[in-house]
Amino acid sequence: MPLPFAGAEILPPQQQTLAREATFTGVGLHTGRSTRVTVCPAPPDHGRVFVTQGQRIPALSEFVSDTTRCSALSSGDAVIYTVEHLMAALYALGVDNAEIHVEGSELPVLDGSSLPFAEGLLDAGVDQQGCPPKEIVLRDMVWVQDGDRHVFAMPMPRLTVAAAVDFGRPYAGPQAFCYSLEGPQRSVEAFEMVGAASGTIGALLPPLRQPALEGGTPLNVFLEELSPARTFCFEDWIASIRAAGLGTGGSLENTLVLSGDGPSTPLRFPDELARHKTLDLLGDLALAGARVRACVVAIKAGHALHVAAVNRIRRLANDARYSGD
């Protein structure tokens, strides 16, 4: 598969968009309805913007209206659910500018991962636009917490994301995964810094996997090691999810279901849950609306804490006292 930019070792220092449209169709995970999304090229400084029901919804954290088992964006009466898997693919491929037309109220779940989105975007091609990218350079630590759930963001030259989970169940014990959009050494150093800052993460560090250390470029690691990780739930969650009116489009073809007898389909990775949480974190961080320079670690967290951290990062970036030199 051709890479969207030479080397694909880091995102290029200029804005990018798609070379042509990419279209995806399928069923929405939570609405259960057929949906179609077309990702279109957009000019420099346009950003990533969803269009549905005659409304334009910027893909920014302040437009998040719901974080119940997904990230949903809304404006007026228009709402779009489950944007995180597409947003992760757009960020990892360096697509800064896109107009995303949605026919329906949810993005298609496809196979439950981000890989079909990434493959479709790569088939469309990525064009460089010659303008410097928008960036958020984190200068102070951001920390949001809800009980034993945490999201840390620490200043780093480029973005590294990691997630650690422990559901205390078979196939779902302590596991963690790290993905870096830069060279591996920096992200390892960042993890050590986070470990020093919080004893909470210490017990979850031993199973940490970072395939970039094994010779992969960030893009290849995303395509092969992160984007294929599927959305998941536990069998005893299903009744409450359905009672809340969610998950009506879920099936064994698009959701990994875990029970006491094991996973519903073979795991794609032994730590697939941590990888999917890392993927969700990357997709939610894309709602910062810029390339984030930070190491961001989510511990037992979900969309609500991810978005809370992104909101705080955006507030700091927009604070003249903070952003000025």
Tab-separated table of C-alpha atoms in Angstrom:
chain	number	residue	atom	x	y	z
A	1	MET	CA	0.000	0.000	0.000
A	2	PRO	CA	1.534	3.370	-0.996
A	3	LEU	CA	2.296	5.741	1.828
A	4	PRO	CA	0.737	9.221	1.702
A	5	PHE	CA	4.054	10.981	2.184
A	6	ALA	CA	7.698	10.102	1.751
A	7	GLY	CA	9.146	8.065	4.577
A	8	ALA	CA	5.966	8.316	6.667
A	9	GLU	CA	8.172	8.679	9.731
A	10	ILE	CA	6.445	11.817	11.015
A	11	LEU	CA	3.657	14.001	9.717
A	12	PRO	CA	5.027	16.470	7.140
A	13	PRO	CA	5.398	20.121	8.229
A	14	GLN	CA	2.514	21.278	6.037
A	15	GLN	CA	-1.230	20.912	5.864
A	16	GLN	CA	-2.744	18.041	3.893
A	17	THR	CA	-6.077	17.068	2.406
A	18	LEU	CA	-7.408	14.210	0.307
A	19	ALA	CA	-6.635	13.971	-3.388
A	20	ARG	CA	-10.215	12.859	-4.100
A	21	GLU	CA	-13.368	11.823	-2.286
A	22	ALA	CA	-13.607	8.672	-0.173
A	23	THR	CA	-17.016	7.134	0.565
A	24	PHE	CA	-17.993	4.642	3.257
A	25	THR	CA	-21.361	2.956	3.771
A	26	GLY	CA	-22.731	0.659	6.421
A	27	VAL	CA	-24.811	0.512	9.559
A	28	GLY	CA	-24.448	2.741	12.618
A	29	LEU	CA	-23.338	0.873	15.722
A	30	HIS	CA	-25.803	2.586	18.056
A	31	THR	CA	-28.628	3.745	15.765
A	32	GLY	CA	-28.718	0.527	13.750
A	33	ARG	CA	-29.571	2.574	10.660
A	34	SER	CA	-27.932	2.575	7.252
A	35	THR	CA	-25.577	5.495	6.813
A	36	ARG	CA	-23.223	6.908	4.212
A	37	VAL	CA	-20.263	9.224	4.727
A	38	THR	CA	-18.226	10.954	2.019
A	39	VAL	CA	-14.915	12.536	2.988
A	40	CYS	CA	-14.083	15.327	0.537
A	41	PRO	CA	-10.977	17.449	-0.091
A	42	ALA	CA	-10.972	20.896	1.506
A	43	PRO	CA	-8.779	24.004	1.189
A	44	PRO	CA	-6.014	25.011	3.612
A	45	ASP	CA	-7.117	26.180	7.068
A	46	HIS	CA	-10.570	24.673	6.516
A	47	GLY	CA	-10.093	22.062	9.216
A	48	ARG	CA	-12.217	18.954	9.490
A	49	VAL	CA	-15.920	19.778	9.286
A	50	PHE	CA	-18.949	17.455	9.260
A	51	VAL	CA	-21.985	18.369	7.161
A	52	THR	CA	-25.388	16.800	7.844
A	53	GLN	CA	-29.026	17.880	7.698
A	54	GLY	CA	-27.971	21.241	6.303
A	55	GLN	CA	-25.773	21.916	9.345
A	56	ARG	CA	-22.021	22.334	9.444
A	57	ILE	CA	-20.422	20.866	12.566
A	58	PRO	CA	-16.699	21.540	13.106
A	59	ALA	CA	-14.866	18.488	14.417
A	60	LEU	CA	-13.894	20.267	17.633
A	61	SER	CA	-14.326	19.190	21.229
A	62	GLU	CA	-16.689	22.047	22.107
A	63	PHE	CA	-19.229	20.522	19.705
A	64	VAL	CA	-19.236	17.196	21.564
A	65	SER	CA	-22.741	16.673	22.922
A	66	ASP	CA	-22.589	13.072	24.125
A	67	THR	CA	-19.851	10.693	25.258
A	68	THR	CA	-22.001	7.664	26.094
A	69	ARG	CA	-20.082	4.767	24.520
A	70	CYS	CA	-18.951	7.010	21.647
A	71	SER	CA	-18.142	10.618	20.823
A	72	ALA	CA	-21.051	12.503	19.261
A	73	LEU	CA	-20.949	15.974	17.713
A	74	SER	CA	-23.951	18.256	17.350
A	75	SER	CA	-25.051	21.698	16.222
A	76	GLY	CA	-28.655	22.805	16.450
A	77	ASP	CA	-30.840	19.775	15.827
A	78	ALA	CA	-28.159	17.918	13.874
A	79	VAL	CA	-26.117	15.205	15.589
A	80	ILE	CA	-23.500	12.733	14.394
A	81	TYR	CA	-22.586	9.770	16.580
A	82	THR	CA	-19.422	7.655	16.676
A	83	VAL	CA	-16.961	9.959	14.935
A	84	GLU	CA	-13.844	8.702	16.744
A	85	HIS	CA	-12.718	5.896	14.409
A	86	LEU	CA	-12.750	8.104	11.310
A	87	MET	CA	-11.139	10.959	13.241
A	88	ALA	CA	-8.293	8.664	14.343
A	89	ALA	CA	-7.628	7.666	10.734
A	90	LEU	CA	-7.675	11.284	9.540
A	91	TYR	CA	-5.189	12.299	12.246
A	92	ALA	CA	-2.817	9.379	11.700
A	93	LEU	CA	-2.771	9.935	7.928
A	94	GLY	CA	-2.217	13.656	8.410
A	95	VAL	CA	-5.464	14.804	6.776
A	96	ASP	CA	-5.823	18.257	8.336
A	97	ASN	CA	-8.557	19.560	6.042
A	98	ALA	CA	-11.675	17.668	5.008
A	99	GLU	CA	-15.374	18.253	4.509
A	100	ILE	CA	-17.237	15.180	5.695
A	101	HIS	CA	-20.786	14.722	4.387
A	102	VAL	CA	-22.940	12.333	6.409
A	103	GLU	CA	-26.261	10.902	5.252
A	104	GLY	CA	-27.711	9.824	8.564
A	105	SER	CA	-26.969	10.549	12.207
A	106	GLU	CA	-24.034	8.183	12.756
A	107	LEU	CA	-20.883	7.091	10.972
A	108	PRO	CA	-20.850	3.461	9.816
A	109	VAL	CA	-19.238	1.064	12.253
A	110	LEU	CA	-17.786	-1.062	9.399
A	111	ASP	CA	-15.831	-3.871	11.134
A	112	GLY	CA	-15.646	-2.025	14.467
A	113	SER	CA	-12.135	-0.727	13.863
A	114	SER	CA	-10.496	2.202	12.087
A	115	LEU	CA	-8.742	0.110	9.435
A	116	PRO	CA	-11.447	0.311	6.711
A	117	PHE	CA	-11.470	4.100	7.076
A	118	ALA	CA	-7.682	4.268	6.847
A	119	GLU	CA	-7.591	2.025	3.790
A	120	GLY	CA	-10.276	4.056	2.022
A	121	LEU	CA	-8.509	7.327	2.755
A	122	LEU	CA	-5.209	5.928	1.503
A	123	ASP	CA	-6.899	4.761	-1.700
A	124	ALA	CA	-8.176	8.307	-2.210
A	125	GLY	CA	-4.660	9.676	-1.698
A	126	VAL	CA	-3.295	12.505	0.434
A	127	ASP	CA	-2.143	15.820	-1.058
A	128	GLN	CA	0.196	18.307	0.583
A	129	GLN	CA	-1.025	21.912	0.587
A	130	GLY	CA	2.111	23.932	1.203
A	131	CYS	CA	0.851	25.776	4.306
A	132	PRO	CA	2.185	25.261	7.831
A	133	PRO	CA	-0.084	23.082	9.962
A	134	LYS	CA	-2.029	24.320	12.939
A	135	GLU	CA	-0.360	23.070	16.100
A	136	ILE	CA	-1.006	23.078	19.824
A	137	VAL	CA	2.260	23.040	21.730
A	138	LEU	CA	1.493	21.922	25.254
A	139	ARG	CA	3.569	23.792	27.810
A	140	ASP	CA	2.062	22.642	31.091
A	141	MET	CA	0.750	19.312	32.292
A	142	VAL	CA	-2.982	18.648	31.943
A	143	TRP	CA	-4.586	16.102	34.248
A	144	VAL	CA	-8.254	15.151	34.485
A	145	GLN	CA	-9.519	12.510	36.864
A	146	ASP	CA	-12.677	10.648	37.825
A	147	GLY	CA	-11.975	8.239	40.665
A	148	ASP	CA	-9.338	5.792	39.444
A	149	ARG	CA	-9.726	6.973	35.851
A	150	HIS	CA	-7.163	9.462	34.597
A	151	VAL	CA	-5.980	11.266	31.492
A	152	PHE	CA	-2.538	12.901	31.615
A	153	ALA	CA	-1.128	15.186	28.933
A	154	MET	CA	2.510	16.209	29.207
A	155	PRO	CA	4.596	18.483	26.947
A	156	MET	CA	6.484	16.601	24.233
A	157	PRO	CA	7.834	17.578	20.795
A	158	ARG	CA	5.228	15.473	18.963
A	159	LEU	CA	2.177	13.384	19.763
A	160	THR	CA	2.371	10.114	21.655
A	161	VAL	CA	-0.818	8.449	22.900
A	162	ALA	CA	-1.195	5.473	25.198
A	163	ALA	CA	-4.014	3.729	27.018
A	164	ALA	CA	-3.961	1.347	29.966
A	165	VAL	CA	-6.946	-0.756	31.024
A	166	ASP	CA	-7.741	-3.427	33.588
A	167	PHE	CA	-11.249	-4.883	33.640
A	168	GLY	CA	-10.234	-7.664	36.020
A	169	ARG	CA	-11.676	-10.351	33.753
A	170	PRO	CA	-10.338	-13.176	31.613
A	171	TYR	CA	-8.818	-11.738	28.429
A	172	ALA	CA	-9.271	-8.283	29.954
A	173	GLY	CA	-6.703	-7.930	32.699
A	174	PRO	CA	-3.987	-5.250	32.871
A	175	GLN	CA	-2.820	-4.249	29.406
A	176	ALA	CA	-1.414	-1.099	27.851
A	177	PHE	CA	-0.452	0.102	24.402
A	178	CYS	CA	1.524	3.097	23.175
A	179	TYR	CA	1.466	4.765	19.747
A	180	SER	CA	3.822	7.548	18.731
A	181	LEU	CA	3.743	9.848	15.716
A	182	GLU	CA	7.477	10.386	16.127
A	183	GLY	CA	10.598	8.344	16.864
A	184	PRO	CA	10.176	5.728	19.595
A	185	GLN	CA	12.751	6.965	22.093
A	186	ARG	CA	10.877	10.140	22.905
A	187	SER	CA	7.665	8.285	23.665
A	188	VAL	CA	9.473	5.856	25.956
A	189	GLU	CA	10.954	8.817	27.824
A	190	ALA	CA	7.497	10.352	28.072
A	191	PHE	CA	6.074	7.170	29.529
A	192	GLU	CA	8.821	7.125	32.121
A	193	MET	CA	7.960	10.729	32.997
A	194	VAL	CA	4.302	9.847	33.447
A	195	GLY	CA	5.242	6.834	35.546
A	196	ALA	CA	7.293	9.068	37.802
A	197	ALA	CA	4.422	11.544	38.077
A	198	SER	CA	1.804	8.976	39.030
A	199	GLY	CA	2.092	5.688	40.850
A	200	THR	CA	-1.301	4.754	39.376
A	201	ILE	CA	0.200	3.750	36.058
A	202	GLY	CA	3.144	1.858	37.488
A	203	ALA	CA	1.446	-1.525	37.724
A	204	LEU	CA	0.205	-1.240	34.145
A	205	LEU	CA	3.548	-0.449	32.545
A	206	PRO	CA	5.041	-3.980	32.324
A	207	PRO	CA	2.730	-5.169	29.503
A	208	LEU	CA	3.314	-1.964	27.513
A	209	ARG	CA	3.829	-2.605	23.794
A	210	GLN	CA	5.310	-0.079	21.433
A	211	PRO	CA	5.919	-1.688	18.048
A	212	ALA	CA	7.804	1.334	16.709
A	213	LEU	CA	10.713	0.073	18.765
A	214	GLU	CA	10.663	-3.018	16.581
A	215	GLY	CA	11.355	-1.089	13.396
A	216	GLY	CA	7.959	0.115	12.183
A	217	THR	CA	7.249	3.637	10.980
A	218	PRO	CA	4.403	5.469	12.736
A	219	LEU	CA	2.089	5.071	9.744
A	220	ASN	CA	2.761	1.374	9.326
A	221	VAL	CA	2.305	0.840	13.055
A	222	PHE	CA	-1.053	2.608	12.814
A	223	LEU	CA	-2.165	0.515	9.849
A	224	GLU	CA	-0.926	-2.817	11.158
A	225	GLU	CA	-0.937	-2.549	14.947
A	226	LEU	CA	-3.478	0.081	16.025
A	227	SER	CA	-6.219	0.717	13.455
A	228	PRO	CA	-7.346	-2.965	13.260
A	229	ALA	CA	-8.281	-3.053	16.977
A	230	ARG	CA	-12.051	-3.437	17.268
A	231	THR	CA	-14.677	-1.935	19.510
A	232	PHE	CA	-15.599	-4.323	22.299
A	233	CYS	CA	-18.038	-5.037	25.082
A	234	PHE	CA	-18.647	-7.732	27.675
A	235	GLU	CA	-21.561	-10.111	27.322
A	236	ASP	CA	-23.108	-8.948	30.584
A	237	TRP	CA	-23.082	-5.336	29.351
A	238	ILE	CA	-25.342	-6.014	26.376
A	239	ALA	CA	-28.682	-5.868	28.206
A	240	SER	CA	-27.953	-2.466	29.758
A	241	ILE	CA	-26.571	-1.101	26.475
A	242	ARG	CA	-29.725	-2.156	24.624
A	243	ALA	CA	-31.931	-0.849	27.473
A	244	ALA	CA	-30.309	2.567	26.947
A	245	GLY	CA	-31.314	2.450	23.288
A	246	LEU	CA	-27.726	1.923	22.129
A	247	GLY	CA	-25.861	-0.788	20.278
A	248	THR	CA	-28.815	-1.665	18.037
A	249	GLY	CA	-26.444	-2.029	15.077
A	250	GLY	CA	-23.964	-4.146	16.982
A	251	SER	CA	-23.205	-7.673	15.795
A	252	LEU	CA	-20.430	-10.224	15.992
A	253	GLU	CA	-19.214	-8.855	12.645
A	254	ASN	CA	-18.485	-5.401	14.085
A	255	THR	CA	-18.073	-5.853	17.838
A	256	LEU	CA	-15.743	-8.020	19.876
A	257	VAL	CA	-17.850	-9.564	22.651
A	258	LEU	CA	-16.090	-11.116	25.637
A	259	SER	CA	-17.630	-13.624	28.019
A	260	GLY	CA	-16.396	-16.123	30.561
A	261	ASP	CA	-15.910	-18.563	27.703
A	262	GLY	CA	-13.628	-16.191	25.808
A	263	PRO	CA	-13.936	-13.760	22.903
A	264	SER	CA	-16.728	-14.075	20.345
A	265	THR	CA	-14.168	-14.117	17.527
A	266	PRO	CA	-10.410	-14.664	17.708
A	267	LEU	CA	-8.543	-11.698	19.133
A	268	ARG	CA	-6.594	-9.758	16.543
A	269	PHE	CA	-4.047	-8.947	19.272
A	270	PRO	CA	-3.604	-10.253	22.842
A	271	ASP	CA	-3.992	-6.656	24.047
A	272	GLU	CA	-6.715	-5.652	21.584
A	273	LEU	CA	-8.714	-3.844	24.277
A	274	ALA	CA	-5.856	-1.502	25.169
A	275	ARG	CA	-5.170	-0.925	21.481
A	276	HIS	CA	-8.765	0.028	20.799
A	277	LYS	CA	-8.761	2.394	23.769
A	278	THR	CA	-5.584	3.969	22.357
A	279	LEU	CA	-7.329	4.303	18.997
A	280	ASP	CA	-10.323	5.991	20.650
A	281	LEU	CA	-7.974	8.348	22.475
A	282	LEU	CA	-6.290	9.341	19.205
A	283	GLY	CA	-9.674	9.949	17.581
A	284	ASP	CA	-10.842	12.116	20.463
A	285	LEU	CA	-7.568	14.072	20.489
A	286	ALA	CA	-8.192	14.877	16.820
A	287	LEU	CA	-11.049	17.038	18.144
A	288	ALA	CA	-8.411	19.495	19.321
A	289	GLY	CA	-8.525	20.793	15.738
A	290	ALA	CA	-4.751	20.912	15.433
A	291	ARG	CA	-1.709	18.697	15.695
A	292	VAL	CA	-1.081	18.284	19.403
A	293	ARG	CA	2.463	18.240	20.730
A	294	ALA	CA	2.157	16.191	23.896
A	295	CYS	CA	2.311	12.756	25.430
A	296	VAL	CA	-1.243	11.819	26.371
A	297	VAL	CA	-1.945	8.781	28.539
A	298	ALA	CA	-5.407	7.481	29.405
A	299	ILE	CA	-5.731	5.149	32.391
A	300	LYS	CA	-9.035	3.243	32.588
A	301	ALA	CA	-10.571	6.226	30.801
A	302	GLY	CA	-13.231	6.654	28.140
A	303	HIS	CA	-14.634	9.280	25.819
A	304	ALA	CA	-15.870	11.577	28.600
A	305	LEU	CA	-12.411	11.996	30.161
A	306	HIS	CA	-10.714	12.113	26.755
A	307	VAL	CA	-12.931	15.016	25.706
A	308	ALA	CA	-12.542	16.758	29.070
A	309	ALA	CA	-8.760	16.668	28.585
A	310	VAL	CA	-9.044	17.967	25.018
A	311	ASN	CA	-11.288	20.804	26.168
A	312	ARG	CA	-8.697	21.789	28.755
A	313	ILE	CA	-5.889	21.572	26.194
A	314	ARG	CA	-7.861	23.819	23.829
A	315	ARG	CA	-8.615	26.335	26.583
A	316	LEU	CA	-4.932	26.546	27.472
A	317	ALA	CA	-3.952	26.921	23.828
A	318	ASN	CA	-6.471	29.763	23.373
A	319	ASP	CA	-5.385	31.557	26.545
A	320	ALA	CA	-3.123	34.449	25.511
A	321	ARG	CA	-1.263	34.239	28.816
A	322	TYR	CA	-0.490	30.619	28.058
A	323	SER	CA	0.076	30.629	24.309
A	324	GLY	CA	2.205	33.759	24.062
A	325	ASP	CA	5.988	33.488	24.006
